[in-house]
XYZ file of C-alpha atoms in Angstrom:
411
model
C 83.015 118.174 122.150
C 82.070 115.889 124.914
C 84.797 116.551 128.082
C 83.317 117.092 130.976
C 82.948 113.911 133.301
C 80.423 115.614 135.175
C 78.541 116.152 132.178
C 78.757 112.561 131.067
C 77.610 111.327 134.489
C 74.220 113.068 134.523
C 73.664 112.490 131.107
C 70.337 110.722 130.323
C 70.655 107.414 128.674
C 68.756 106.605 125.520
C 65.274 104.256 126.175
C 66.220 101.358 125.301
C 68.070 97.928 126.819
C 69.172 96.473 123.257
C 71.709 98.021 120.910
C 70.400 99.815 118.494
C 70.005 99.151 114.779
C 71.336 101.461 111.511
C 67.373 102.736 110.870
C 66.831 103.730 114.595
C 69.419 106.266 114.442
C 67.987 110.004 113.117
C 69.025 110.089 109.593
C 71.696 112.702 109.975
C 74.436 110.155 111.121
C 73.645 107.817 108.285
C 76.144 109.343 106.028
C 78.832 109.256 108.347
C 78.133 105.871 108.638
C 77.813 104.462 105.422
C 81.331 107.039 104.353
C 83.224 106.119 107.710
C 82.448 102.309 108.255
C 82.175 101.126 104.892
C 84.687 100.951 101.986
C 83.531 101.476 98.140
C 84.444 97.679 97.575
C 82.041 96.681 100.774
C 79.435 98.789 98.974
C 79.714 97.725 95.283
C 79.684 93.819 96.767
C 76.147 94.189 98.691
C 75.091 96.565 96.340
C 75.525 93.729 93.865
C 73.753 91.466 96.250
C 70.621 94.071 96.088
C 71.051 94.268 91.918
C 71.899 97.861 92.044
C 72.095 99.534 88.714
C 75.428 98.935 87.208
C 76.014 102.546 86.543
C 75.125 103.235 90.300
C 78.219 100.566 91.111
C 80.404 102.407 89.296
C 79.875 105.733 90.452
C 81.389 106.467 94.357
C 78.949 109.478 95.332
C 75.818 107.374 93.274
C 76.546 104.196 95.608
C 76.812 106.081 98.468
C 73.838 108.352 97.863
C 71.935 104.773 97.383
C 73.026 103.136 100.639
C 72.279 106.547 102.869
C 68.382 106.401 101.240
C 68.315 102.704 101.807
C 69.262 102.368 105.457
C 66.657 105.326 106.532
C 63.881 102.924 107.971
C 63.742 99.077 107.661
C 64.082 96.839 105.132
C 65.523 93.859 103.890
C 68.588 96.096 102.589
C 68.796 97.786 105.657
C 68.769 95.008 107.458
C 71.900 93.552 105.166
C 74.185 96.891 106.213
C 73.619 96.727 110.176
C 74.260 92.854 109.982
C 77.519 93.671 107.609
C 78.732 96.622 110.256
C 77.961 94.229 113.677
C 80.078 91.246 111.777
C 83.101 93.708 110.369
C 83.097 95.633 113.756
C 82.238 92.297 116.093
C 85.451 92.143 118.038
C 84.484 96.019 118.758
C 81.160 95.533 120.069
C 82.481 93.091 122.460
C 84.329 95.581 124.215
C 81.796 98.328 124.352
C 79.199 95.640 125.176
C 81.280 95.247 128.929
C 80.802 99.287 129.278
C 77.827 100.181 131.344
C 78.457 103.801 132.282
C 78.958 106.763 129.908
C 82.730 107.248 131.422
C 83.652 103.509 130.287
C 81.848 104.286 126.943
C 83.654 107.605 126.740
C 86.776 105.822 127.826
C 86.689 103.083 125.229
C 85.787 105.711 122.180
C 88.746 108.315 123.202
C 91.038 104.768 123.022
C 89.518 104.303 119.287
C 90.321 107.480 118.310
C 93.939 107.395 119.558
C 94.638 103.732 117.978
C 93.436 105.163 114.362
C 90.424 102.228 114.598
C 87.470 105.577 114.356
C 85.416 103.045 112.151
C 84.693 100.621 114.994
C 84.655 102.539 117.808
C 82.132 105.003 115.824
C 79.673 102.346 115.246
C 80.129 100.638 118.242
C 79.476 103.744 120.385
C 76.310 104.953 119.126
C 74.498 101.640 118.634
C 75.382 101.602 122.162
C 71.949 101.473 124.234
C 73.927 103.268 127.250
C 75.606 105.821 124.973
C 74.292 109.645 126.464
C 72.757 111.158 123.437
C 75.806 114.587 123.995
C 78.513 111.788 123.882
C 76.618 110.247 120.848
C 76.695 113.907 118.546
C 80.147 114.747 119.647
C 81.210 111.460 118.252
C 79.354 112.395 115.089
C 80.785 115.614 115.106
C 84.350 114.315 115.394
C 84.103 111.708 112.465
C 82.591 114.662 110.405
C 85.577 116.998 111.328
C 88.193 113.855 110.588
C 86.699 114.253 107.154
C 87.157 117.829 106.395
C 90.756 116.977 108.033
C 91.821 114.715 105.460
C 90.461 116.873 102.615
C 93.039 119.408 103.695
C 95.544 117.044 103.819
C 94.814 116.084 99.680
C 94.657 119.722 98.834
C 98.164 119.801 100.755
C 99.189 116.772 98.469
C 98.079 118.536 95.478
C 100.077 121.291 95.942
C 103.773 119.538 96.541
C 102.646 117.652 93.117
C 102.290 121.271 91.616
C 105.521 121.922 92.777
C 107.324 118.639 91.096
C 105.364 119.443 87.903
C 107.399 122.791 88.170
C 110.847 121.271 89.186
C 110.255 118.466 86.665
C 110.947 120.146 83.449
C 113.659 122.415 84.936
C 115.142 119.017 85.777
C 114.840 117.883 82.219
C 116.603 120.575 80.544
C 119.615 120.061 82.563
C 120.026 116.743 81.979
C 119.831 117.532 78.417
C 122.164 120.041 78.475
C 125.104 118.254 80.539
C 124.480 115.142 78.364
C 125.322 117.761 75.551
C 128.149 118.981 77.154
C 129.342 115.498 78.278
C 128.539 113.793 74.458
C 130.780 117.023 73.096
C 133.725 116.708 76.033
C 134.132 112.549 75.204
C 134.176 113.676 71.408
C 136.974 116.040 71.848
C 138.627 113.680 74.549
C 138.298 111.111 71.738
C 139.644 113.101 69.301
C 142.548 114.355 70.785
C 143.583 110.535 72.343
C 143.616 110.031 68.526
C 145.920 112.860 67.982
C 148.247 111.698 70.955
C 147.805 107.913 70.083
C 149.518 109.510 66.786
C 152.332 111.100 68.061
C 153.172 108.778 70.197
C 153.647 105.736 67.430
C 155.505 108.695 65.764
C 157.440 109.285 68.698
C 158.669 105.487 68.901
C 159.561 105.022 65.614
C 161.828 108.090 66.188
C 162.898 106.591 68.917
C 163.664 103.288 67.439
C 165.108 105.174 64.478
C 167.731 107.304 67.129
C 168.367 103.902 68.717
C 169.858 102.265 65.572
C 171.535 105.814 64.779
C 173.317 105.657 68.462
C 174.193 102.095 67.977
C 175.777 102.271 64.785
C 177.417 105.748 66.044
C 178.581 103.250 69.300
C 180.140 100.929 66.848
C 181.792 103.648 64.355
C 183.430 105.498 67.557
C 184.531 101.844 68.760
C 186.408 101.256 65.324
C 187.462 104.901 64.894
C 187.714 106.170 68.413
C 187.349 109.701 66.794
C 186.526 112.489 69.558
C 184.031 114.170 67.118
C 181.797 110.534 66.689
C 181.469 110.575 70.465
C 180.633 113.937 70.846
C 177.943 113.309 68.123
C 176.800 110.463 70.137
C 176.465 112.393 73.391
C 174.198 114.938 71.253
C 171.949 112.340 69.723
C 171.962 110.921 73.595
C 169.817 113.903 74.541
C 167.828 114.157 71.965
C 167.012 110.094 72.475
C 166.284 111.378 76.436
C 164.299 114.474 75.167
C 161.985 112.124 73.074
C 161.692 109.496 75.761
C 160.618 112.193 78.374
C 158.016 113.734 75.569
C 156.879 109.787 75.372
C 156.339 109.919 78.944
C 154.612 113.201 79.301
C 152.462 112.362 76.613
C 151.160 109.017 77.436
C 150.525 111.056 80.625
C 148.382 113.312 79.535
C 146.711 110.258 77.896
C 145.723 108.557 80.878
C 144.842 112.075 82.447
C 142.007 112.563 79.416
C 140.959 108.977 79.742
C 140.391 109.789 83.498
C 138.616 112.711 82.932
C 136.907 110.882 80.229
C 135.581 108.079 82.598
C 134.151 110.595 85.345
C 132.176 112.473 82.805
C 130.319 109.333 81.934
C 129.629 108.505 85.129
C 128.228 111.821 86.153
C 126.179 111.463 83.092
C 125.075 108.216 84.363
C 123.965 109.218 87.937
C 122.276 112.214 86.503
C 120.118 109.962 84.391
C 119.272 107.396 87.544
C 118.331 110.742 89.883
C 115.810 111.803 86.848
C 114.221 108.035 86.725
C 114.099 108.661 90.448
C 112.184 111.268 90.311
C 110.380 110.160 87.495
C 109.384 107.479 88.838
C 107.989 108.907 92.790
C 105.954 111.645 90.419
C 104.162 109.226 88.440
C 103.630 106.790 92.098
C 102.025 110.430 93.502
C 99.653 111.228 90.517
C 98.292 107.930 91.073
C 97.830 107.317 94.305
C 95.852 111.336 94.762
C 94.060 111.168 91.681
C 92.072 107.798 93.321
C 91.956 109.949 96.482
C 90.339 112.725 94.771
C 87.303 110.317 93.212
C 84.230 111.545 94.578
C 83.086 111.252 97.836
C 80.847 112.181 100.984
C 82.964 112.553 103.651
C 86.147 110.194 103.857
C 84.826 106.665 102.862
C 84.177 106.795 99.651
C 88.199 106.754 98.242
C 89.022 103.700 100.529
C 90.289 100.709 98.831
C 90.020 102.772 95.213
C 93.589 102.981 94.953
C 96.357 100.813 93.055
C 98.162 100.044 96.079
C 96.341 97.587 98.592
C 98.538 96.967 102.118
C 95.950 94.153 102.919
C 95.795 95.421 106.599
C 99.624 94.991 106.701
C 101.223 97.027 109.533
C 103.693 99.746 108.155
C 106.619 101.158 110.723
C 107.841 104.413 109.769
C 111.427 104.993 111.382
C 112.804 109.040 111.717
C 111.675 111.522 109.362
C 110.017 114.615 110.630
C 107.271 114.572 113.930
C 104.808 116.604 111.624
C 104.699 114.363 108.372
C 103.556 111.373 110.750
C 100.045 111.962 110.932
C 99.847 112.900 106.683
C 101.817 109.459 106.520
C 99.591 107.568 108.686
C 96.420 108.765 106.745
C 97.984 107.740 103.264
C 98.705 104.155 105.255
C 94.789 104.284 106.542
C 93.275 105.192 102.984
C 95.880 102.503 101.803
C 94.300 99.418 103.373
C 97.075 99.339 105.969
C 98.112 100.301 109.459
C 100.401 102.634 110.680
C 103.058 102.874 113.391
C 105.818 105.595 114.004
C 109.194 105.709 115.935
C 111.059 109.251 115.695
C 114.457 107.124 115.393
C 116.017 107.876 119.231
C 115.215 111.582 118.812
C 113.030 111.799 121.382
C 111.551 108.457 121.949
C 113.782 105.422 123.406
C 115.950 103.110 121.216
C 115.083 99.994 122.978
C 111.234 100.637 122.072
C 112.150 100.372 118.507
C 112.502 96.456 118.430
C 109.105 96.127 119.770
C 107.781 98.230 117.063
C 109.924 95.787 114.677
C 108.138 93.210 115.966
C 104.838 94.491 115.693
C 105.492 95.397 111.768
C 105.084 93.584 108.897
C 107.078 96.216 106.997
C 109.081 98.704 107.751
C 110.250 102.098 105.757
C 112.971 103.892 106.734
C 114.659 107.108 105.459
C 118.294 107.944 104.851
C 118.630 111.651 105.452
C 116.654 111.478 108.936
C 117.166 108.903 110.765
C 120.133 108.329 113.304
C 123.373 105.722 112.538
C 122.233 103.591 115.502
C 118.506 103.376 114.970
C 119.611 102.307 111.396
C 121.889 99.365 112.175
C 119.239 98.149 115.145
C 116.632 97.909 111.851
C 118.961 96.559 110.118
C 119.642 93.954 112.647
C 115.761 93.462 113.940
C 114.763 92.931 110.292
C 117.291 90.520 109.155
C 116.894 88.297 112.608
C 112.680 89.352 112.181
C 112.564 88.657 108.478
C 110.677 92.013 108.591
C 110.631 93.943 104.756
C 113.204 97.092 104.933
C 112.729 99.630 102.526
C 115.287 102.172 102.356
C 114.129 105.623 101.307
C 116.208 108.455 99.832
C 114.723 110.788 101.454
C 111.583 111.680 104.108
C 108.815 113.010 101.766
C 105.664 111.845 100.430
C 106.739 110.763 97.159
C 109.624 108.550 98.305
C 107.121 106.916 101.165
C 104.515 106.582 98.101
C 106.994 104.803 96.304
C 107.845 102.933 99.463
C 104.363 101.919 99.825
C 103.963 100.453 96.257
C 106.900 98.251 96.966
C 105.711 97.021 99.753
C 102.407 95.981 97.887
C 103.976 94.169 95.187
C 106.381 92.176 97.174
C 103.539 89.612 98.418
């Protein structure tokens, strides 16, 4: 890779004073071109323009195949791709046009790299006419590695799908069971509310059947005044209090199963939310990788194929872990979108994150790693912004796939 100044500065300059076009450059950077610069829905619409077969349209490695054969020497179709890359990647060429040694050119290319837009600064680097031919193959060499780079990161992908495939049944069978167990427990709380229902309506007509007993024993003991009525009252006394107190204890326990009765239900309930959940992120992640595993020379070919189109809307990601950023920010890329990161006041300053707000057009945030006070300044920026907020469950790639798709639909 091109690093040494030095190097750069004695570095012959191609022979030329105009910038150069698609079928002067050897044919080996041609499919980095066509793959890097060019989405599959760029391709289909000039290939459609140039009555391309429609079988050729349809298939991602036959339309790219077809544009890397047509751009190798001059033509009318050739001509079309260099005047689609110079108009897509104008604002680009500007810049580099101002460059006039290798170090700016060098300068402006590492700044392309860094701000994710590889595409423009590719093509506007070695069309270049002052480009040094070493600066112009390490670029190439650094788009091809990008590639192989986000191949890894599918096969990555691929595998944390393998492992909710696993967890996905396991999950299944539980909620069957406790909705088993849970169906069975409100049966038998049903059941025995029935049985207690019972005893208490038999337990108050006792009790009104004890009360007219000690009333008419209160009105015998007031006409006889005999000692052995009242003790006969004070003994069906007790056994009134003894039922009233089994009254009370029982319509306890009553309440007590009708408690239990209601939590069941509602653990039944949250059990079968978490499984649409997940449900739902595994079905957003089978998606979304099997249009990113279509295929493809290099990394072009599976941009724009997906469901979810951002539009070139600018995602902020707030917290979650340092290391998912980058896998995040390539889903974002491949997504139509762009991508910006803050690590929630971990590391980077608090008062940064309102600028970031500001920048966004959406922003994702998730619950389990992310600090109280970045959360209520996102809160607050989005709400005074009018900036999307979508809350995640958690920091992983299903729940920021998920995120994503919102996103996408809201507009």
């Amino acid at each position: 890779m091109c690093t040494n100044n030095q190097q750069l500065t004695d570095q012959n300059t191609r022979a030329t004073s105009t910038r150069l076009a698609i079928w002067d450059l050897e044919p080996k950077f041609h499919c980095s071109i066509i793959g890097t610069c060019l989405s599959i829905k760029e391709l289909q619409r000039l290939g459609s323009k140039m009555k391309l077969s429609r079988k050729t349209l349809h298939d991602s490695y036959q339309l790219h195949s077809a544009f890397v054969a047509l751009v190798n020497e001059r033509s009318i179709e050739a001509r079309l791709v260099n005047k689609l890359l110079n108009k897509k990647f104008r604002q680009s060429i500007l810049r580099f046009n101002h460059a006039k040694q290798p170090l700016e050119l060098f300068a402006l290319w590492q700044e392309g790299l860094k701000s994710g837009e590889i595409a423009a600064a590719f093509w506007s680097l070695i069309t270049h006419p002052n480009t040094p031919t070493e600066l112009v193959f390490s670029a190439l060499g650094k788009v091809h590695m990008l590639s192989h780079l986000s191949g890894e990161t599918i096969r990555v992908d691929m595998l944390k799908l393998t492992k909710l495939q696993r967890v996905l049944p396991e999950l299944e069978e539980q909620l069957i069971s406790q909705e088993k167990k849970s169906q069975q427990a409100l049966a038998k709380k049903d059941k025995l509310i029935q049985q207690l229902h019972k005893q208490i309506s038999a337990l108050q007509d006792s009790d009104r059947q004890l009360k007219l007993t000690s009333d008419r024993l209160q009105q015998l003991e007031q006409q006889i005044g005999s000692g052995a009525l009242q003790q006969q009252n004070e003994q069906l006394s007790k056994q009134l209090q003894g039922t009233e107190s089994r009254i009370t204890r029982a319509e306890k326990e009553t309440e007590e199963w009708k408690t239990l009765a209601s939590v069941r239900v509602k653990d039944y309930d949250q059990l079968e939310v978490r499984m649409d959940q997940l449900i739902s992120e595994q079905a957003t992640v089978e998606q979304t990788l099997q249009n990113f595993l279509s295929p493809a020379c290099m990394t072009g070919a599976a941009d724009g194929a997906g469901n979810i189109d951002l539009c070139n809307r600018c995602i902020l990601f707030v917290g979650g872990r340092n290391r998912q950023s980058a896998h995040f920010r390539n889903l974002v890329e491949k997504l139509n979108g762009r991508f910006l990161h803050h690590d929630g006041g971990v590391e980077e300053s608090s008062q940064r994150l309102s600028a970031l707000v500001a920048q966004s057009d959406a922003v994702l945030c998730p619950l389990d790693c992310v600090s109280h006070d970045a959360m209520n300044r996102i809160k607050r920026d989005c709400k005074h912004q009018g900036k999307s907020l979508q809350l995640l469950r958690q920091s992983g790639l299903a729940t920021f796939t998920q995120g994503l798709q919102r996103i996408a639909t809201e507009h």
